[in-house]
Coordinates of C-alpha atoms in Angstrom, one line a residue:
Chain A
M26 CA 196.8 186.1 203.4
P27 CA 196.7 189.8 202.3
A28 CA 198.0 190.8 205.7
L29 CA 200.9 188.4 205.3
L30 CA 201.6 189.9 201.9
V31 CA 201.6 193.4 203.3
V32 CA 204.0 192.2 206.0
L33 CA 206.3 190.7 203.4
L34 CA 206.2 193.9 201.2
R35 CA 206.9 196.0 204.2
E36 CA 209.8 193.8 205.1
A37 CA 211.4 194.6 201.7
D38 CA 211.9 198.3 202.3
G39 CA 213.1 198.2 205.9
P40 CA 213.6 196.2 209.1
A41 CA 209.9 196.3 210.2
F42 CA 209.5 193.2 212.2
T43 CA 206.1 191.4 212.8
P44 CA 205.5 188.0 214.2
F45 CA 204.8 186.7 210.7
S46 CA 207.8 188.2 208.9
I47 CA 210.3 185.8 207.3
N48 CA 213.8 187.2 207.4
P49 CA 216.1 185.3 205.0
G50 CA 219.1 186.2 207.2
V51 CA 217.5 184.4 210.1
I52 CA 217.0 181.3 207.9
L53 CA 220.7 181.3 207.2
W54 CA 221.6 181.9 210.9
T55 CA 219.3 179.0 211.9
V56 CA 220.9 176.7 209.5
V57 CA 224.4 177.7 210.6
V58 CA 223.6 177.6 214.3
F59 CA 221.8 174.3 214.0
L60 CA 224.5 172.6 211.9
L61 CA 227.2 173.9 214.1
L62 CA 225.4 172.5 217.2
L63 CA 224.7 169.3 215.4
A64 CA 228.4 168.9 214.4
L65 CA 229.7 169.8 217.9
L66 CA 227.2 167.4 219.6
W67 CA 227.9 164.7 217.1
K68 CA 231.5 164.9 218.0
F69 CA 231.6 165.8 221.7
G70 CA 228.1 165.4 223.0
W71 CA 226.2 162.3 222.1
P72 CA 229.0 159.7 222.0
A73 CA 229.8 160.3 225.7
I74 CA 226.2 159.5 226.8
L75 CA 225.3 157.0 224.2
K76 CA 228.6 155.0 224.5
S77 CA 228.3 154.8 228.2
V78 CA 224.7 153.7 227.9
E79 CA 225.5 151.1 225.3
D80 CA 228.4 149.9 227.4
R81 CA 226.1 149.7 230.4
E82 CA 223.5 147.9 228.4
K83 CA 226.1 145.4 227.2
R84 CA 227.4 145.0 230.8
I85 CA 224.0 144.5 232.2
Q86 CA 223.1 142.0 229.5
Q87 CA 226.3 140.2 230.1
Q88 CA 225.6 140.1 233.8
L89 CA 222.1 138.8 233.1
D90 CA 223.5 136.1 230.8
E91 CA 226.1 135.2 233.4
A92 CA 223.5 135.0 236.1
E93 CA 221.4 132.8 233.8
R94 CA 224.4 130.6 233.1
A95 CA 225.3 130.4 236.8
R96 CA 221.7 129.5 237.6
A97 CA 221.7 126.7 235.0
E98 CA 225.1 125.5 236.3
A99 CA 223.8 125.5 239.9
A100 CA 220.7 123.6 238.8
R101 CA 222.9 121.1 236.9
L102 CA 225.2 120.7 240.0
L103 CA 222.3 120.2 242.3
E104 CA 220.9 117.6 240.0
E105 CA 224.2 115.9 239.8
H106 CA 224.6 116.0 243.6
K107 CA 221.2 114.6 244.0
K108 CA 222.1 111.8 241.7
T109 CA 225.4 111.2 243.4
L110 CA 223.7 111.2 246.7
G111 CA 221.1 108.7 245.5
N112 CA 223.8 106.5 244.0
A113 CA 225.8 106.7 247.3
R114 CA 222.7 105.8 249.3
G115 CA 222.0 102.8 247.0
E116 CA 225.6 101.8 247.2
A117 CA 225.6 102.0 250.9
Q118 CA 222.5 99.9 251.1
E119 CA 224.1 97.4 248.8
I120 CA 227.3 97.3 250.8
I121 CA 225.3 96.8 254.0
A122 CA 223.3 94.1 252.5
R123 CA 226.3 92.4 251.2
A124 CA 228.1 92.7 254.5
Q125 CA 225.0 91.2 256.2
A126 CA 224.9 88.3 253.8
L127 CA 228.6 87.7 254.2
A128 CA 228.3 87.8 258.0
E129 CA 225.4 85.4 257.8
K130 CA 227.3 83.1 255.6
E131 CA 230.3 83.4 257.8
R132 CA 228.2 82.7 260.9
Q133 CA 226.7 79.7 259.2
G134 CA 230.2 78.5 258.2
I135 CA 231.6 79.0 261.6
L136 CA 228.7 77.2 263.1
E137 CA 229.0 74.4 260.6
R138 CA 232.7 74.1 261.3
A139 CA 232.2 74.2 265.0
R140 CA 229.6 71.5 264.8
A141 CA 231.8 69.4 262.5
E142 CA 234.7 69.8 264.9
Q143 CA 232.7 69.0 267.8
E144 CA 231.4 65.9 266.0
Q145 CA 235.0 65.0 265.2
L146 CA 236.1 65.5 268.7
L147 CA 233.3 63.5 270.0
E148 CA 234.1 60.8 267.5
R149 CA 237.7 60.8 268.4
A150 CA 236.9 60.8 272.1
R151 CA 234.5 57.9 271.6
K152 CA 237.1 56.0 269.6
E153 CA 239.7 56.7 272.2
I154 CA 237.4 55.5 274.9
E155 CA 236.7 52.4 272.9
E156 CA 240.4 51.8 272.3
E157 CA 241.2 52.4 276.0
K158 CA 238.4 50.1 276.9
E159 CA 239.8 47.4 274.5
K160 CA 243.2 48.0 275.9
A161 CA 241.9 47.8 279.5
L162 CA 240.0 44.7 278.7
L163 CA 243.1 43.1 277.2
A164 CA 245.1 44.1 280.2
L165 CA 242.4 42.9 282.4
R166 CA 242.2 39.7 280.6
R167 CA 245.9 39.2 280.9
E168 CA 245.7 40.0 284.5
A169 CA 242.9 37.6 284.8
V170 CA 244.9 34.9 283.2
D171 CA 247.8 35.7 285.4
L172 CA 245.5 35.7 288.4
S173 CA 243.9 32.5 287.2
I174 CA 247.2 31.0 286.7
A175 CA 248.3 32.1 290.1
A176 CA 245.0 30.9 291.6
A177 CA 245.4 27.7 289.7
S178 CA 248.9 27.2 290.9
K179 CA 247.6 27.8 294.4
V180 CA 244.9 25.3 293.9
I181 CA 247.1 22.8 292.3
E182 CA 249.4 23.3 295.2
Q183 CA 246.7 22.2 297.5
N184 CA 244.9 19.5 295.7
L185 CA 245.5 18.6 292.2
D186 CA 242.5 17.6 290.1
S187 CA 239.5 17.8 292.5
A188 CA 236.1 18.5 291.2
A189 CA 235.4 20.9 293.9
N190 CA 238.5 22.8 293.0
R191 CA 237.6 23.1 289.3
K192 CA 234.2 24.4 290.3
L193 CA 235.9 26.9 292.5
V194 CA 238.1 28.1 289.6
V195 CA 235.2 28.4 287.3
E196 CA 233.2 30.3 289.8
Y197 CA 236.1 32.5 290.4
L198 CA 236.5 33.3 286.8
A199 CA 232.8 34.0 286.5
S200 CA 232.9 36.4 289.3
L201 CA 235.7 38.2 287.6
E202 CA 233.7 38.4 284.5
K203 CA 230.9 39.9 286.4
R204 CA 233.1 42.4 288.1
Q205 CA 234.2 43.8 284.9
Chain B
M16 CA 185.1 213.0 231.8
T17 CA 188.2 212.6 229.8
Q18 CA 189.8 209.2 229.7
A19 CA 193.2 208.2 228.5
P20 CA 192.9 206.2 225.3
P21 CA 193.3 202.5 225.9
P22 CA 196.7 201.2 225.2
D23 CA 197.3 199.5 221.8
I24 CA 197.6 196.0 223.1
G25 CA 197.7 194.5 219.6
A26 CA 200.8 196.5 218.7
M27 CA 202.4 195.6 222.1
I28 CA 201.8 191.9 221.5
F29 CA 203.3 192.1 218.0
A30 CA 206.3 194.0 219.3
H31 CA 206.8 191.4 222.0
T32 CA 206.6 188.3 219.8
S33 CA 208.3 189.6 216.7
D34 CA 212.0 189.6 216.0
S35 CA 214.0 192.8 216.4
H36 CA 217.5 194.2 216.3
V37 CA 217.3 195.1 220.0
V38 CA 217.8 192.6 222.9
E39 CA 216.3 193.7 226.2
L40 CA 218.8 193.0 228.8
P41 CA 217.5 191.8 232.2
F42 CA 217.7 193.5 235.6
G43 CA 217.7 197.1 234.2
L44 CA 220.8 196.7 232.2
G45 CA 219.1 198.5 229.3
E46 CA 219.1 197.4 225.7
W47 CA 221.7 195.8 223.5
H48 CA 221.4 197.2 220.0
L49 CA 222.7 194.6 217.6
P50 CA 224.7 195.6 214.6
T51 CA 222.8 196.0 211.4
G52 CA 223.7 196.1 207.8
W53 CA 225.6 192.8 207.5
R54 CA 225.1 191.6 204.0
V55 CA 226.1 188.3 202.4
V56 CA 225.3 187.9 198.7
G57 CA 222.6 190.5 198.9
I58 CA 220.9 189.0 202.0
D59 CA 220.6 191.0 205.2
V60 CA 222.3 188.7 207.7
S61 CA 222.6 191.2 210.5
P62 CA 221.9 189.3 213.8
T63 CA 218.5 189.7 215.5
K64 CA 217.1 189.0 218.9
H65 CA 216.0 185.6 217.8
V66 CA 219.5 184.8 216.4
V67 CA 221.0 185.8 219.8
F68 CA 218.6 183.6 221.7
M69 CA 219.1 180.8 219.2
G70 CA 222.8 181.0 219.9
L71 CA 222.1 181.0 223.6
A72 CA 219.9 177.9 223.3
A73 CA 222.6 176.1 221.2
L74 CA 225.2 177.0 223.8
L75 CA 223.0 175.8 226.7
V76 CA 222.2 172.6 224.8
F77 CA 225.8 172.0 224.3
L78 CA 226.7 172.7 227.9
T79 CA 223.9 170.5 229.2
I80 CA 224.8 167.5 227.0
R81 CA 228.5 168.0 227.6
L82 CA 228.2 168.2 231.4
A83 CA 225.7 165.3 231.6
G84 CA 227.8 163.3 229.2
R85 CA 230.9 163.8 231.4
Q86 CA 229.1 162.8 234.5
V87 CA 227.5 159.8 232.9
E88 CA 230.9 158.7 231.5
R89 CA 232.7 159.2 234.8
R90 CA 230.2 157.3 236.8
H91 CA 230.2 154.6 234.1
Q92 CA 234.0 154.2 234.4
E93 CA 233.6 153.9 238.1
G94 CA 231.1 151.1 237.4
K95 CA 228.2 153.0 238.9
A96 CA 224.8 154.0 237.6
P97 CA 224.3 157.7 236.7
R98 CA 222.4 159.9 239.0
G99 CA 221.1 163.3 239.5
F100 CA 221.5 165.7 236.5
G101 CA 223.3 163.1 234.4
A102 CA 220.6 160.5 234.9
A103 CA 217.9 163.0 234.1
I104 CA 219.5 164.1 230.8
E105 CA 220.4 160.5 230.0
A106 CA 216.8 159.4 230.5
M107 CA 215.6 162.1 228.1
V108 CA 218.3 161.3 225.6
L109 CA 217.5 157.6 225.7
F110 CA 213.8 158.3 225.4
V111 CA 214.3 160.4 222.3
R112 CA 216.9 158.0 220.9
N113 CA 215.0 154.8 221.5
D114 CA 211.3 155.7 221.5
V115 CA 211.3 158.5 219.1
A116 CA 214.2 158.0 216.6
I117 CA 214.9 154.3 216.5
A118 CA 211.3 153.2 217.1
N119 CA 210.0 155.3 214.2
I120 CA 212.9 155.2 211.7
G121 CA 213.3 151.4 212.2
H122 CA 216.5 149.6 211.7
G123 CA 219.4 151.9 210.9
G124 CA 217.7 154.5 213.1
E125 CA 220.8 154.8 215.3
K126 CA 222.5 156.7 212.5
F127 CA 219.8 159.4 212.6
A128 CA 219.6 159.5 216.4
P129 CA 222.2 162.3 216.8
Y130 CA 220.2 164.5 214.4
I131 CA 216.9 163.8 216.0
L132 CA 218.4 164.3 219.5
T133 CA 219.9 167.6 218.5
L134 CA 216.6 168.7 216.9
F135 CA 214.7 167.8 220.0
F136 CA 217.0 169.5 222.5
F137 CA 217.6 172.6 220.3
I138 CA 213.8 173.2 219.8
L139 CA 213.1 172.4 223.4
Y140 CA 215.6 175.0 224.6
C141 CA 214.5 177.6 222.1
N142 CA 210.9 177.0 223.3
L143 CA 211.9 177.2 227.0
L144 CA 213.9 180.4 226.5
G145 CA 210.7 182.2 225.5
L146 CA 209.2 181.5 228.9
F147 CA 211.9 183.4 230.8
P148 CA 211.4 187.1 231.6
W149 CA 213.3 189.2 229.0
G150 CA 213.5 186.0 226.9
A151 CA 212.5 185.6 223.3
T152 CA 211.3 182.5 221.5
P153 CA 213.4 181.8 218.4
T154 CA 210.9 179.0 217.5
G155 CA 208.2 181.6 217.4
N156 CA 209.8 182.9 214.2
L157 CA 208.7 181.5 210.8
A158 CA 212.3 181.9 209.5
V159 CA 213.6 179.7 212.2
T160 CA 211.0 177.0 212.0
G161 CA 211.1 177.2 208.3
A162 CA 214.9 176.6 208.3
L163 CA 214.4 173.6 210.7
A164 CA 211.7 172.2 208.4
L165 CA 213.8 172.7 205.4
M166 CA 216.7 170.8 207.0
A167 CA 214.2 168.1 208.0
F168 CA 212.9 168.0 204.4
L169 CA 216.4 167.6 203.0
T170 CA 217.2 164.9 205.6
I171 CA 214.0 163.0 204.7
E172 CA 214.5 163.2 200.9
I173 CA 218.3 162.5 201.0
S174 CA 217.9 159.6 203.4
G175 CA 215.3 158.3 200.9
I176 CA 217.7 158.5 198.0
V177 CA 220.4 156.8 200.1
A178 CA 218.1 154.0 201.3
L179 CA 216.1 153.3 198.2
G180 CA 218.6 154.3 195.5
L181 CA 217.8 156.9 192.9
K182 CA 215.4 154.6 191.0
G183 CA 213.6 153.5 194.1
Y184 CA 213.4 157.1 195.3
L185 CA 211.9 158.3 192.0
T186 CA 209.0 155.7 192.4
T187 CA 208.0 157.7 195.5
I188 CA 207.3 160.6 193.1
F189 CA 206.3 158.8 189.8
F190 CA 204.3 156.0 191.1
V191 CA 202.5 153.5 188.9
P192 CA 200.6 150.7 190.7
P193 CA 201.9 147.3 189.7
G194 CA 200.1 145.6 186.8
M195 CA 198.9 148.9 185.3
T196 CA 200.1 149.7 181.8
G197 CA 199.3 152.0 178.8
A198 CA 196.8 154.8 179.0
L199 CA 195.7 153.9 182.6
A200 CA 199.3 154.1 183.8
A201 CA 199.8 157.5 182.1
L202 CA 196.5 158.7 183.7
M203 CA 197.6 157.5 187.0
L204 CA 201.0 159.2 186.7
A205 CA 199.3 162.5 185.7
I206 CA 197.0 162.4 188.7
M207 CA 199.4 160.9 191.3
T208 CA 202.7 162.8 190.5
P209 CA 201.4 166.2 191.7
I210 CA 199.8 164.6 194.7
E211 CA 203.1 162.9 195.7
L212 CA 205.0 166.1 195.2
I213 CA 202.6 168.1 197.2
G214 CA 202.7 165.4 199.9
K215 CA 206.4 165.7 200.1
L216 CA 206.2 169.5 200.5
V217 CA 203.3 169.5 202.9
K218 CA 205.0 167.5 205.6
P219 CA 207.8 170.0 206.3
F220 CA 205.4 172.9 205.7
A221 CA 203.2 171.5 208.4
L222 CA 206.2 171.0 210.7
C223 CA 207.2 174.6 210.2
L224 CA 203.8 176.1 210.8
R225 CA 202.9 173.8 213.7
L226 CA 205.9 174.8 215.7
F227 CA 205.6 178.4 214.9
A228 CA 201.9 178.6 215.5
N229 CA 202.1 176.8 218.8
M230 CA 204.9 178.9 220.2
T231 CA 203.4 182.2 219.0
A232 CA 199.9 181.5 219.9
G233 CA 200.8 180.7 223.5
H234 CA 202.6 184.0 223.8
F235 CA 199.7 185.8 222.2
V236 CA 197.3 184.4 224.7
I237 CA 199.5 185.2 227.6
L238 CA 200.1 188.8 226.4
A239 CA 196.4 189.3 225.6
L240 CA 195.5 188.2 229.1
L241 CA 198.0 190.6 230.6
G242 CA 196.7 193.3 228.2
L243 CA 193.3 192.9 229.7
I244 CA 194.7 194.4 232.9
F245 CA 195.8 197.6 231.2
I246 CA 192.6 197.9 229.2
F247 CA 190.3 197.5 232.2
A248 CA 192.7 198.9 234.7
S249 CA 191.0 197.1 237.5
W250 CA 192.4 195.0 240.4
G251 CA 189.7 192.3 239.9
V252 CA 190.6 191.7 236.3
A253 CA 194.3 191.7 237.3
V254 CA 193.8 188.9 239.8
G255 CA 191.8 186.9 237.3
S256 CA 194.3 187.6 234.5
V257 CA 197.3 186.6 236.5
A258 CA 195.6 183.4 237.5
F259 CA 194.9 182.6 233.9
V260 CA 198.4 183.7 232.8
L261 CA 199.9 181.3 235.5
F262 CA 197.8 178.5 234.0
M263 CA 198.8 179.4 230.5
M264 CA 202.5 179.5 231.5
L265 CA 202.2 176.0 232.9
L266 CA 200.5 175.0 229.7
E267 CA 203.2 176.7 227.7
L268 CA 205.8 174.7 229.7
L269 CA 204.0 171.5 228.6
V270 CA 203.7 172.8 225.0
A271 CA 207.4 173.6 224.9
F272 CA 208.2 169.9 225.6
L273 CA 205.3 168.7 223.5
Q274 CA 206.2 170.6 220.4
A275 CA 209.9 169.7 220.6
Y276 CA 208.8 166.1 220.9
I277 CA 206.3 166.3 218.1
F278 CA 208.8 167.9 215.7
A279 CA 211.4 165.2 216.5
L280 CA 208.8 162.5 216.3
L281 CA 207.3 163.6 213.0
T282 CA 210.7 164.0 211.5
S283 CA 211.5 160.5 212.6
V284 CA 208.2 159.1 211.2
F285 CA 208.8 160.8 207.9
I286 CA 212.3 159.5 207.6
G287 CA 211.1 156.0 208.5
M288 CA 208.2 156.2 206.0
M289 CA 210.6 157.3 203.3
R290 CA 213.2 154.7 204.0
H291 CA 210.7 151.9 204.1
E292 CA 208.8 153.0 201.0
H293 CA 208.6 150.1 198.6

């Protein structure tokens, strides 16, 4: 401490510099230089760097947010597509099942109808055959009567009222019946 | 056997580390005798070697930041990340701004960031200039570190008044613990007020001395080691001394950054403490 005092005292009467001397002029210079530098940098120095950095920070944050949003959107779309795909698959199954059921029903219906038609046709054929048979019988019977009458007239021509003749006629008629 | 008297290494060391009105110019350009006798309101304000180097440091800081800023801005407008020189300066700026200023001052720290940044870079460049041959260390001058500490002190106290209001600020000097009244409160005031005042003054005083002592001590050690060569005048000592000096130089390089960082950091911490005093 005494050394420092000596230094300070010596400072008073002349520019004797030591590492420990405090020169008031240098204090003023320091304040001036520092404040000038501070003002210049405040105006022209720091904003350039800090603004760019802040802008960049903002931009990167924005991009991160956007990426996050895009990811969420993609996940949402994927989910949606999965759901849609699932729905479509279910629907397709349903459509196929319905088509199968319909086809089965149709097949059954067609079979039913075919069978009914066949039945009908058979019925009609049978009826027609019956009718034809009736008609044929009728015609035959008429023919038989005609033939009988013809035969009878023949017989009558030969010998009227003979027992043998009558028997002949009856036998003849019976033979016709059998032939039918 | 007559021997030449050993050189006065102590005087040499003092001459090398102290301020002067003469700037040694590099490469044999001789000396630059600065004008003397400038007076402002009775104070001798004639420039000295340290003032010149301080100005040089300020100029270099401004150029560094300006060039880096331009490059960062240009590449930013091109939508690219900075690189090279711009990226290096930007990384330092960001470190000081985010991890020193804002981290320690707390919210509202961005407003102080330009001051802390300027403080850091100015001190750093002043420290580094002393490591160049023919250089001088402005921060190895008590007047310089004292002025920086004085400005830090004013910044701390004024930011306290702004943040806390005059009434809130005065409680950082005249502090009565809550719930204490009467004689006890008066006693508390009588004890605590001087302590608080001393506390306020000690912080910048420590800032001033720490920076000065670190910068000066490093140079003392280096010069003393080099002085050994001339005292012993032997090659063996020279080899050892140079090896030690090299090591000390590297240490000084670290200390140059470290002390700039510490000054900026402590100033931020003090501002933060003051602003969040309740």
